[in-house]
Short mmCIF file of C-alpha atoms in Angstrom, two decimals:
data_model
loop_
_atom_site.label_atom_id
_atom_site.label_comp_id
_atom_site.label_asym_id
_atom_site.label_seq_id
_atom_site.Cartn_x
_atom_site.Cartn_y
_atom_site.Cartn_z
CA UNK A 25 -14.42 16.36 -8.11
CA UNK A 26 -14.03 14.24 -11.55
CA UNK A 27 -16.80 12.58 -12.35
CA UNK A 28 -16.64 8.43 -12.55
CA UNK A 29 -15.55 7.14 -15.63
CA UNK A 30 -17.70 4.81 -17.72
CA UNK A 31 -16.49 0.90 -17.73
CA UNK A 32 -15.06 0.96 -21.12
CA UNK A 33 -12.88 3.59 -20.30
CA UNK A 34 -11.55 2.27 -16.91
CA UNK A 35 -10.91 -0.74 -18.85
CA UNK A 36 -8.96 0.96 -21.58
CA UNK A 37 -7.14 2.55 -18.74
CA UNK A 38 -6.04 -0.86 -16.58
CA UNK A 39 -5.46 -2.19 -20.34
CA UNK A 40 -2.90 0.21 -20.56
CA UNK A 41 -1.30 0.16 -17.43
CA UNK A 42 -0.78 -3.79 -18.13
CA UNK A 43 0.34 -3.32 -21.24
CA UNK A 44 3.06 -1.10 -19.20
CA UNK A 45 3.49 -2.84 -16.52
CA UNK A 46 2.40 -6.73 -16.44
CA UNK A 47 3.16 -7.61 -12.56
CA UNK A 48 3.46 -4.33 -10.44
CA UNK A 49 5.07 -4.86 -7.42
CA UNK A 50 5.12 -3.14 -4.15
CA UNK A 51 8.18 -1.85 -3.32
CA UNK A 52 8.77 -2.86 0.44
CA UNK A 53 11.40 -5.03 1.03
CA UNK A 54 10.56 -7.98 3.07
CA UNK A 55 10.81 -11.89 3.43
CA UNK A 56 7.45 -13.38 4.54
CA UNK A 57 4.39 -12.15 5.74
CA UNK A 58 5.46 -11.06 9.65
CA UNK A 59 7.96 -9.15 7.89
CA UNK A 60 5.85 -6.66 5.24
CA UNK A 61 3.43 -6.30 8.21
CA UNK A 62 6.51 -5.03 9.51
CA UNK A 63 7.37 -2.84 6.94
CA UNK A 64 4.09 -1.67 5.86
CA UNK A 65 3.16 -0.22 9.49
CA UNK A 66 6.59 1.46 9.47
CA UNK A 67 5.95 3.04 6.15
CA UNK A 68 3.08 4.97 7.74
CA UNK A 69 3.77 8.63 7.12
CA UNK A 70 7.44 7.49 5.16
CA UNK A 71 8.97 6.68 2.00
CA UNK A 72 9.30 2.78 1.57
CA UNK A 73 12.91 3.90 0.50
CA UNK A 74 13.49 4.83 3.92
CA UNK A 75 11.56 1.95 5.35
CA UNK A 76 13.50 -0.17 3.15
CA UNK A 77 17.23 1.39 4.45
CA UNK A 78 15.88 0.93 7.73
CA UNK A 79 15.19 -2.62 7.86
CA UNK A 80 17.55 -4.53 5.72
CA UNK A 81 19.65 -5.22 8.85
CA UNK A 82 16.37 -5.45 10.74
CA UNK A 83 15.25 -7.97 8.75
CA UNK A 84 18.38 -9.81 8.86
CA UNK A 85 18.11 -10.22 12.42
CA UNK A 86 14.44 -11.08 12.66
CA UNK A 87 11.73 -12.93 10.30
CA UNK A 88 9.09 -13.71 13.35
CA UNK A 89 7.41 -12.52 16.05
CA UNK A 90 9.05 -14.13 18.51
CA UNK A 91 12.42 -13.22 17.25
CA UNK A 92 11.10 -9.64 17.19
CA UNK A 93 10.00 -10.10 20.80
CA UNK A 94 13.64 -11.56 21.90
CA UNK A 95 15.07 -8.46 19.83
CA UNK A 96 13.37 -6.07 22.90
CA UNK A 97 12.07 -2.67 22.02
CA UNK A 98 15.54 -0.54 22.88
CA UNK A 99 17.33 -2.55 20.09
CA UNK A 100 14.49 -2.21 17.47
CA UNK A 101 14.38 1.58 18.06
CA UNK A 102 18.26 1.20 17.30
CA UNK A 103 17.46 -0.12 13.63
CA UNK A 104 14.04 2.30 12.82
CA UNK A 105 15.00 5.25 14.69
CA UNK A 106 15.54 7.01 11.02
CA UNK A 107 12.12 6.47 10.38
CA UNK A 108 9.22 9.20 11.32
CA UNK A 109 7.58 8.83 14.96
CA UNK A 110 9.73 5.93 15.48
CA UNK A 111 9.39 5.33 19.02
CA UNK A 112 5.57 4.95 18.25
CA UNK A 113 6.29 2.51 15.71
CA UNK A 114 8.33 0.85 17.64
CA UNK A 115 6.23 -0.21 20.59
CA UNK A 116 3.25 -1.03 18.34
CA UNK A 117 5.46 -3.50 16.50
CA UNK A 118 6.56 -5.28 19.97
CA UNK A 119 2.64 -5.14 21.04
CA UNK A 120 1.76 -6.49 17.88
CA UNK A 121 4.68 -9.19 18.08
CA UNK A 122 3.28 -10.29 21.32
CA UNK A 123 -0.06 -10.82 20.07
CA UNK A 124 0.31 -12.34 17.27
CA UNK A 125 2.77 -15.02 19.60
CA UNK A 126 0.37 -15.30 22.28
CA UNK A 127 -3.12 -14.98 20.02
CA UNK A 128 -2.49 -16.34 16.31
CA UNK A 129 0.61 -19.13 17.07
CA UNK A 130 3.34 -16.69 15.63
CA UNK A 131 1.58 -17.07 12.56
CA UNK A 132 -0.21 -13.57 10.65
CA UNK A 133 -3.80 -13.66 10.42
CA UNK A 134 -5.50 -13.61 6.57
CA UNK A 135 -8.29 -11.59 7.47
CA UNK A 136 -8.95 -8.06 7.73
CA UNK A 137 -10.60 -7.79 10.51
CA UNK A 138 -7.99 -10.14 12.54
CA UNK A 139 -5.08 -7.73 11.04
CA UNK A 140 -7.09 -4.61 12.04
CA UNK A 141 -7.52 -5.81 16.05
CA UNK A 142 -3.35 -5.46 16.22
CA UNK A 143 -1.85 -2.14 17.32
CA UNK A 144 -0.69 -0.09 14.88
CA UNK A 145 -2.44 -1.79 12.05
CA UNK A 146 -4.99 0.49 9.93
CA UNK A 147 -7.31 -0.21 7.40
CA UNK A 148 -4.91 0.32 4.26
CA UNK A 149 -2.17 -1.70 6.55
CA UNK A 150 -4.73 -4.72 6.33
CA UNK A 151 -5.16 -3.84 2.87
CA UNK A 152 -1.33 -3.84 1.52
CA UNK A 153 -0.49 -6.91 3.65
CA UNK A 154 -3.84 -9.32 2.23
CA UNK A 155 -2.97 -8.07 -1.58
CA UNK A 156 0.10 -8.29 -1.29
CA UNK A 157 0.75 -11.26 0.76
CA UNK A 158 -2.24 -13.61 -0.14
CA UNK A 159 -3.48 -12.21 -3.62
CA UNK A 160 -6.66 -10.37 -1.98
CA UNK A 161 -8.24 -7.66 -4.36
CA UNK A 162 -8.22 -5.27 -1.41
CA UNK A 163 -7.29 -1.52 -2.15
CA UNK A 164 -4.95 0.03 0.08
CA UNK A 165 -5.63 3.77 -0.21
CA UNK A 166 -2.94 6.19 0.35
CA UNK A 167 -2.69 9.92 -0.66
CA UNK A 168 -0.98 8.57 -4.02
CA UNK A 169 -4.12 6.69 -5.15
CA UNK A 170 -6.73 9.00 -3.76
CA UNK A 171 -5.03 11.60 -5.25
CA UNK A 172 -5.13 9.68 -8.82
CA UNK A 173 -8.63 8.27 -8.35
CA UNK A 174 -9.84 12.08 -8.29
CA UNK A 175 -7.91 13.70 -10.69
CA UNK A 176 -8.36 11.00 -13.21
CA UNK A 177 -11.92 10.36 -12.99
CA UNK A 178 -11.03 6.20 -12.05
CA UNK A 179 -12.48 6.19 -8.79
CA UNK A 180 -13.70 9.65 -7.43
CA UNK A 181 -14.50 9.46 -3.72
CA UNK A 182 -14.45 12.47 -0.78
CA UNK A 183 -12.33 10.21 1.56
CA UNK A 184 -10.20 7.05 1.49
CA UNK A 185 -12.87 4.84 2.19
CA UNK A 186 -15.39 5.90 -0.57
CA UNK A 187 -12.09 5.77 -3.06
CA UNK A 188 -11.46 2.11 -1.85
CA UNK A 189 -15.25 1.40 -3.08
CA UNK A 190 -15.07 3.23 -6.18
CA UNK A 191 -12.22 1.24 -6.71
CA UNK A 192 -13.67 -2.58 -6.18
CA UNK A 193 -17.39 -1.70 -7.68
CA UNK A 194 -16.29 0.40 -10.68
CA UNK A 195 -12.93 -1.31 -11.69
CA UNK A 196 -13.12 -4.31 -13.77
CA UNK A 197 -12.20 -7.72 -11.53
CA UNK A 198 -9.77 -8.89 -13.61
CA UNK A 199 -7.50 -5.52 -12.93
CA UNK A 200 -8.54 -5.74 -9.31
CA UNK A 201 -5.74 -7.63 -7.97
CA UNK A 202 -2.90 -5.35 -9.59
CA UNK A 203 -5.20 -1.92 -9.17
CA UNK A 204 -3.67 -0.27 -6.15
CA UNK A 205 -0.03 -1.17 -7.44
CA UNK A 206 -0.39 0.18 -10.64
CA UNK A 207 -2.65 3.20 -8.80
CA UNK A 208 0.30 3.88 -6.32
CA UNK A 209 2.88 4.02 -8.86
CA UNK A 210 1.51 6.01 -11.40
CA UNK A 211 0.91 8.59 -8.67
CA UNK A 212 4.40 8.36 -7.33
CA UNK A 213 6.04 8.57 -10.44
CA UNK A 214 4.02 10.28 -13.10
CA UNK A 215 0.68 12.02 -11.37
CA UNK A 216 2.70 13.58 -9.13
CA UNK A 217 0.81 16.33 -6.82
CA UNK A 218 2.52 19.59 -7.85
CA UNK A 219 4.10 18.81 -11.25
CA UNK A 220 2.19 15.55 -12.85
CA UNK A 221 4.34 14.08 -15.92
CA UNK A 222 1.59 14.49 -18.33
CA UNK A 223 4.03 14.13 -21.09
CA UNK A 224 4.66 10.35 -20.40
CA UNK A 225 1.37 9.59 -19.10
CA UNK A 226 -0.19 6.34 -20.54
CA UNK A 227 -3.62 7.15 -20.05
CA UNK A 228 -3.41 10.93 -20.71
CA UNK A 229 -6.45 10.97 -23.14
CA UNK A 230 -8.73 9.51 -20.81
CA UNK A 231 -7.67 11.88 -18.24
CA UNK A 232 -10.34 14.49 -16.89
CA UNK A 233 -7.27 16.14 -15.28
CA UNK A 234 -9.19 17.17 -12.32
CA UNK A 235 -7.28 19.87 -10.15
CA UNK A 236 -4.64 19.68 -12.75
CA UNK A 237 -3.65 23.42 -14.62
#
């Protein structure tokens, strides 16, 4: 395992990916908050591009949980059934749907632990959903950004959780916000697993290329 960078050098690092990339964005389609809950625990164990061709017509149809709940299970396994263990999926979104009509007024909760009592909703779910919905510094780990926190040497950790806390202690605060966007894309698109794109890699020099040949 790389060993965790010093300060200055994560901040060169975030420096750079700003200087790349001002405002990263996730790239879930979605229109409020019900609906990237939505989306992100769909995108469990799947592409957001097939999350994404799954529920445009989805997500013309329904922007609540009550409408969700009207929609009925059968017909929401209709739109997702592209989507990996959809039938799972599916009747964790209509439990969740119920609970958040009957428990939270229709309205998603802002709190992790609130987010993490609904079915189907993970750590890194509550994560994605409070950064990206309500500007949280939370760190949604996935096997992009653990895979970039080790290699790289930006926030070594043996498991998800101990990369999530590398992450908020070792990271400067004022790249926390943006951190697991910028972390998530430079995995997808340049660190890749097999064959990274060191070539075009903006922070190739402070690299420790961990696992890399």
């Amino acid at each position: 395992m790389s060993k965790q960078l010093h300060y200055n050098v994560l901040r060169q690092i975030f420096e750079r990916f700003r200087e790349s990339e001002p405002e990263p964005k996730g790239e879930l389609e979605h229109t409020n908050a019900y609906t990237l809950l939505v989306a992100v625990a769909l995108s469990a164990q799947a592409t957001d591009k097939g999350v994404n061709r799954a529920t445009r017509a989805l997500f013309a149809k329904v922007s609540t949980p009550q409408e969700m709940v009207d929609l009925g299970e059968e017909t929401l396994i209709e739109h997702i059934k592209t989507i990996g263990l959809y039938r799972n999926k599916a009747k964790n979104v209509m439990k969740l749907s119920r609970i958040l009509v009957e428990e939270f007024g229709g309205e998603v909760p802002n709190s992790r632990a609130a987010l993490e009592s609904l079915p189907g909703v993970g750590r890194k779910t509550a994560n994605v959903v409070l950064n990206m919905w309500w500007g949280m510094p939370t760190q949604a780990v996935d096997t992009h950004i653990f895979r970039v926190a080790n290699r790289t040497g930006i926030a070594p950790g043996k498991d998800v959780v101990a990369v999530e806390r590398a992450i908020e202690d070792n990271i400067p605060a004022d790249f926390q916000h943006h951190a697991h966007h910028w972390l998530i894309l430079h995995g997808r698109y340049v660190c890749k697993a097999r064959k990274p794109n060191c070539g075009v890699c903006v922070i190739e020099e402070f690299c420790q290329k961990d696992g890399v040949e």
